[in-house]
Coordinates of C-alpha atoms and ligand atoms in Angstrom, one line a residue:
M1 CA 85.3 149.7 155.0
V2 CA 84.9 149.0 151.3
E3 CA 87.9 150.0 149.2
R4 CA 87.5 152.1 146.0
I5 CA 88.3 149.3 143.7
A6 CA 85.5 147.1 144.9
R7 CA 83.2 148.6 142.3
L8 CA 85.6 147.4 139.5
R9 CA 86.0 144.0 141.2
N10 CA 82.3 143.5 141.4
F11 CA 81.8 144.5 137.8
I12 CA 84.4 142.0 136.7
A13 CA 82.8 139.3 138.7
D14 CA 79.3 140.1 137.3
F15 CA 80.8 140.2 133.7
T16 CA 82.5 136.8 134.2
R17 CA 79.2 135.3 135.3
L18 CA 77.5 136.7 132.2
I19 CA 80.2 135.4 129.8
E20 CA 80.1 132.0 131.6
T21 CA 76.2 131.7 131.4
A22 CA 75.2 133.7 128.3
P23 CA 78.1 134.2 125.9
A24 CA 76.0 135.0 122.8
E25 CA 76.8 138.5 121.5
P26 CA 73.3 140.1 121.6
R27 CA 72.8 139.0 125.3
V28 CA 76.4 140.2 126.3
L29 CA 75.9 143.6 124.6
D30 CA 72.5 144.0 126.2
R31 CA 73.2 142.7 129.7
G32 CA 76.8 143.7 129.7
G33 CA 75.9 147.1 128.5
A34 CA 73.7 147.6 131.5
L35 CA 76.5 146.4 133.8
L36 CA 78.8 149.0 132.2
V37 CA 76.2 151.8 132.5
D38 CA 76.2 151.0 136.2
L39 CA 80.0 151.0 136.4
V40 CA 80.6 154.3 134.7
S41 CA 77.7 156.1 136.4
T42 CA 79.9 156.6 139.4
D43 CA 83.4 158.1 139.0
D44 CA 85.1 157.1 142.2
W45 CA 86.9 153.9 141.6
L46 CA 89.4 154.1 138.7
P47 CA 93.0 153.8 140.1
D48 CA 94.9 157.0 139.5
E49 CA 97.7 155.3 137.7
C50 CA 95.1 154.2 135.0
A51 CA 93.9 157.7 134.5
V52 CA 97.1 159.4 133.4
P53 CA 97.1 161.0 130.0
D54 CA 100.2 161.2 127.8
R55 CA 101.2 164.3 125.8
E56 CA 101.8 162.4 122.6
R57 CA 99.0 159.9 122.3
Y58 CA 95.9 158.4 124.0
Q59 CA 96.5 155.7 126.5
Q60 CA 95.1 152.2 126.9
Y61 CA 95.5 150.8 130.4
L62 CA 94.5 147.2 130.8
L63 CA 92.3 146.9 134.0
H64 CA 91.6 143.1 133.7
C65 CA 91.8 140.3 131.2
D66 CA 89.6 137.2 131.7
P67 CA 92.0 134.3 132.3
L68 CA 90.4 132.5 129.3
E69 CA 90.7 135.8 127.2
R70 CA 86.9 135.8 126.8
F71 CA 86.8 139.5 127.6
S72 CA 89.1 142.4 128.7
V73 CA 88.5 145.8 130.4
V74 CA 90.6 148.8 129.4
S75 CA 90.6 152.5 130.5
F76 CA 91.2 154.8 127.5
V77 CA 92.6 158.1 128.5
W78 CA 92.3 160.9 126.0
G79 CA 94.5 164.0 126.4
P80 CA 93.1 167.2 125.1
G81 CA 92.1 167.0 121.4
Q82 CA 93.5 163.4 121.0
S83 CA 91.9 160.9 118.7
T84 CA 92.4 157.4 117.2
P85 CA 92.9 156.5 113.6
I86 CA 89.9 155.0 111.9
H87 CA 90.0 151.3 113.1
D88 CA 88.0 148.1 113.6
H89 CA 87.9 145.7 116.5
C90 CA 87.1 142.3 114.9
V91 CA 85.2 141.4 118.1
W92 CA 82.3 143.0 120.1
G93 CA 83.1 146.0 122.2
L94 CA 81.3 148.2 124.8
I95 CA 82.4 151.8 125.4
G96 CA 81.3 153.4 128.6
M97 CA 82.0 157.1 129.3
L98 CA 83.4 157.8 132.8
R99 CA 84.8 161.3 132.7
G100 CA 84.7 164.2 130.1
A101 CA 83.2 163.3 126.8
E102 CA 84.1 161.7 123.4
L103 CA 82.9 161.6 119.8
S104 CA 82.6 158.4 118.0
H105 CA 82.5 158.8 114.2
D106 CA 81.2 155.6 112.5
W107 CA 82.4 154.7 109.0
D108 CA 81.0 152.2 106.6
P109 CA 82.7 148.7 106.5
A110 CA 85.0 149.8 103.7
A111 CA 86.0 153.0 105.7
V112 CA 85.2 155.2 102.7
H113 CA 82.3 157.3 104.1
R114 CA 81.5 158.6 107.6
T115 CA 78.0 157.5 108.4
R116 CA 77.2 158.9 111.9
T117 CA 78.7 160.7 114.8
T118 CA 77.7 159.9 118.4
R119 CA 78.6 161.9 121.5
L120 CA 79.1 160.0 124.7
D121 CA 78.8 161.8 128.0
P122 CA 79.4 160.3 131.5
G123 CA 77.1 157.3 132.2
M124 CA 76.5 156.6 128.5
V125 CA 77.4 153.3 126.7
A126 CA 77.9 152.5 123.0
A127 CA 78.6 149.2 121.3
V128 CA 80.6 148.0 118.3
S129 CA 81.1 144.6 116.6
P130 CA 81.4 143.2 113.1
A131 CA 77.7 142.3 113.3
I132 CA 76.4 145.8 114.2
G133 CA 79.1 148.1 112.8
D134 CA 82.8 147.8 113.7
V135 CA 84.6 150.7 111.9
H136 CA 85.0 154.0 113.7
Q137 CA 87.2 156.9 114.8
V138 CA 87.1 158.2 118.3
E139 CA 88.2 161.6 119.6
N140 CA 88.1 163.5 122.9
A141 CA 85.2 165.9 122.6
Y142 CA 87.3 168.5 124.6
G143 CA 90.3 170.4 123.4
D144 CA 91.2 171.6 126.9
R145 CA 90.9 168.5 129.2
T146 CA 91.3 164.8 129.7
S147 CA 88.4 162.4 128.9
I148 CA 88.3 158.8 130.1
S149 CA 86.2 155.9 128.8
I150 CA 86.0 152.3 130.0
H151 CA 85.9 149.7 127.2
V152 CA 85.0 146.0 127.4
Y153 CA 85.9 143.7 124.5
G154 CA 85.1 140.1 123.6
A155 CA 88.8 139.1 123.6
N156 CA 92.2 140.2 125.0
I157 CA 91.9 143.2 122.8
G158 CA 95.5 144.4 123.1
A159 CA 96.6 141.2 121.4
V160 CA 93.9 141.0 118.6
A161 CA 95.1 141.3 115.1
R162 CA 92.9 144.0 113.6
H163 CA 93.2 147.0 111.3
V164 CA 93.5 150.7 110.9
Y165 CA 92.3 152.5 107.8
R166 CA 94.0 155.1 105.7
P167 CA 92.0 157.8 103.9
G168 CA 90.3 156.0 101.0
G169 CA 89.9 152.8 102.8
E170 CA 93.3 151.1 102.6
R171 CA 93.4 148.5 105.4
V172 CA 96.6 148.2 107.5
P173 CA 97.2 145.4 110.0
F174 CA 97.2 146.7 113.6
V175 CA 97.8 145.3 117.1
S176 CA 97.2 147.9 119.8
G177 CA 99.0 146.5 122.9
Y178 CA 98.5 148.2 126.2
S179 CA 100.2 151.3 127.8
N180 CA 100.7 149.6 131.2
A181 CA 103.0 146.8 132.3
A182 CA 101.0 145.9 135.5
V183 CA 97.4 145.6 136.2
P184 CA 95.6 147.1 139.2
N185 CA 95.5 144.9 142.3
L186 CA 91.8 144.1 142.8
W187 CA 92.4 141.6 145.6
D188 CA 93.7 143.3 148.7
R189 CA 90.5 143.0 150.8
S190 CA 92.4 142.7 154.0
A191 CA 91.3 146.0 155.5
A192 CA 87.6 145.0 155.4
V193 CA 88.4 141.6 156.8
R194 CA 90.4 143.1 159.6
A195 CA 87.8 145.5 160.4
A196 CA 85.3 142.6 160.8
L197 CA 87.5 140.6 163.2
P198 CA 86.0 140.4 166.8
A199 CA 87.4 142.8 169.2
R200 CA 90.1 141.4 171.4
A201 CA 89.4 141.3 175.1
Ligands
FE2_1 FE1 87.3 151.5 118.8

């Protein structure tokens, strides 16, 4: 028996190998993006406690942080119609759509003009970074249901000093934190190990 969370555990193992062997951003976005497409193409693994919307604001559940803080994995849960402020990341990021849909409105680096809007549907992945475009605003594409995207960032993103932008481009310091106090237990593989034990006489 393979437990539901095995898909996330395998993704984290693959991403750790990638960061260990090929940490340059273009390679991480390319190869890591392919890993994330694979992860979000099947919606059967996200722990229920990391899929709960909040009436007031979107939620950011930490799923995993690399022990050396080289990357983190977060589930973003958007209640109906919820959106972020205009913000940046200051590190690379990959955004994979798991459930529902979202709209990413890209802004110019000074956050004065909107430059492009991209819609993400399940199985799709987008990237951000200071090198390729880092300022955007994200919203749930649906006004009547929850949407969930899985994000990977090149740092412990909840503890990164970054910025939100007010209309007109004023930059305000911002540290996002996380919505959860405990991360999912990836490591209870006991059921599979027990099932593989030889039958007792
Ligand atoms: Fe973002």
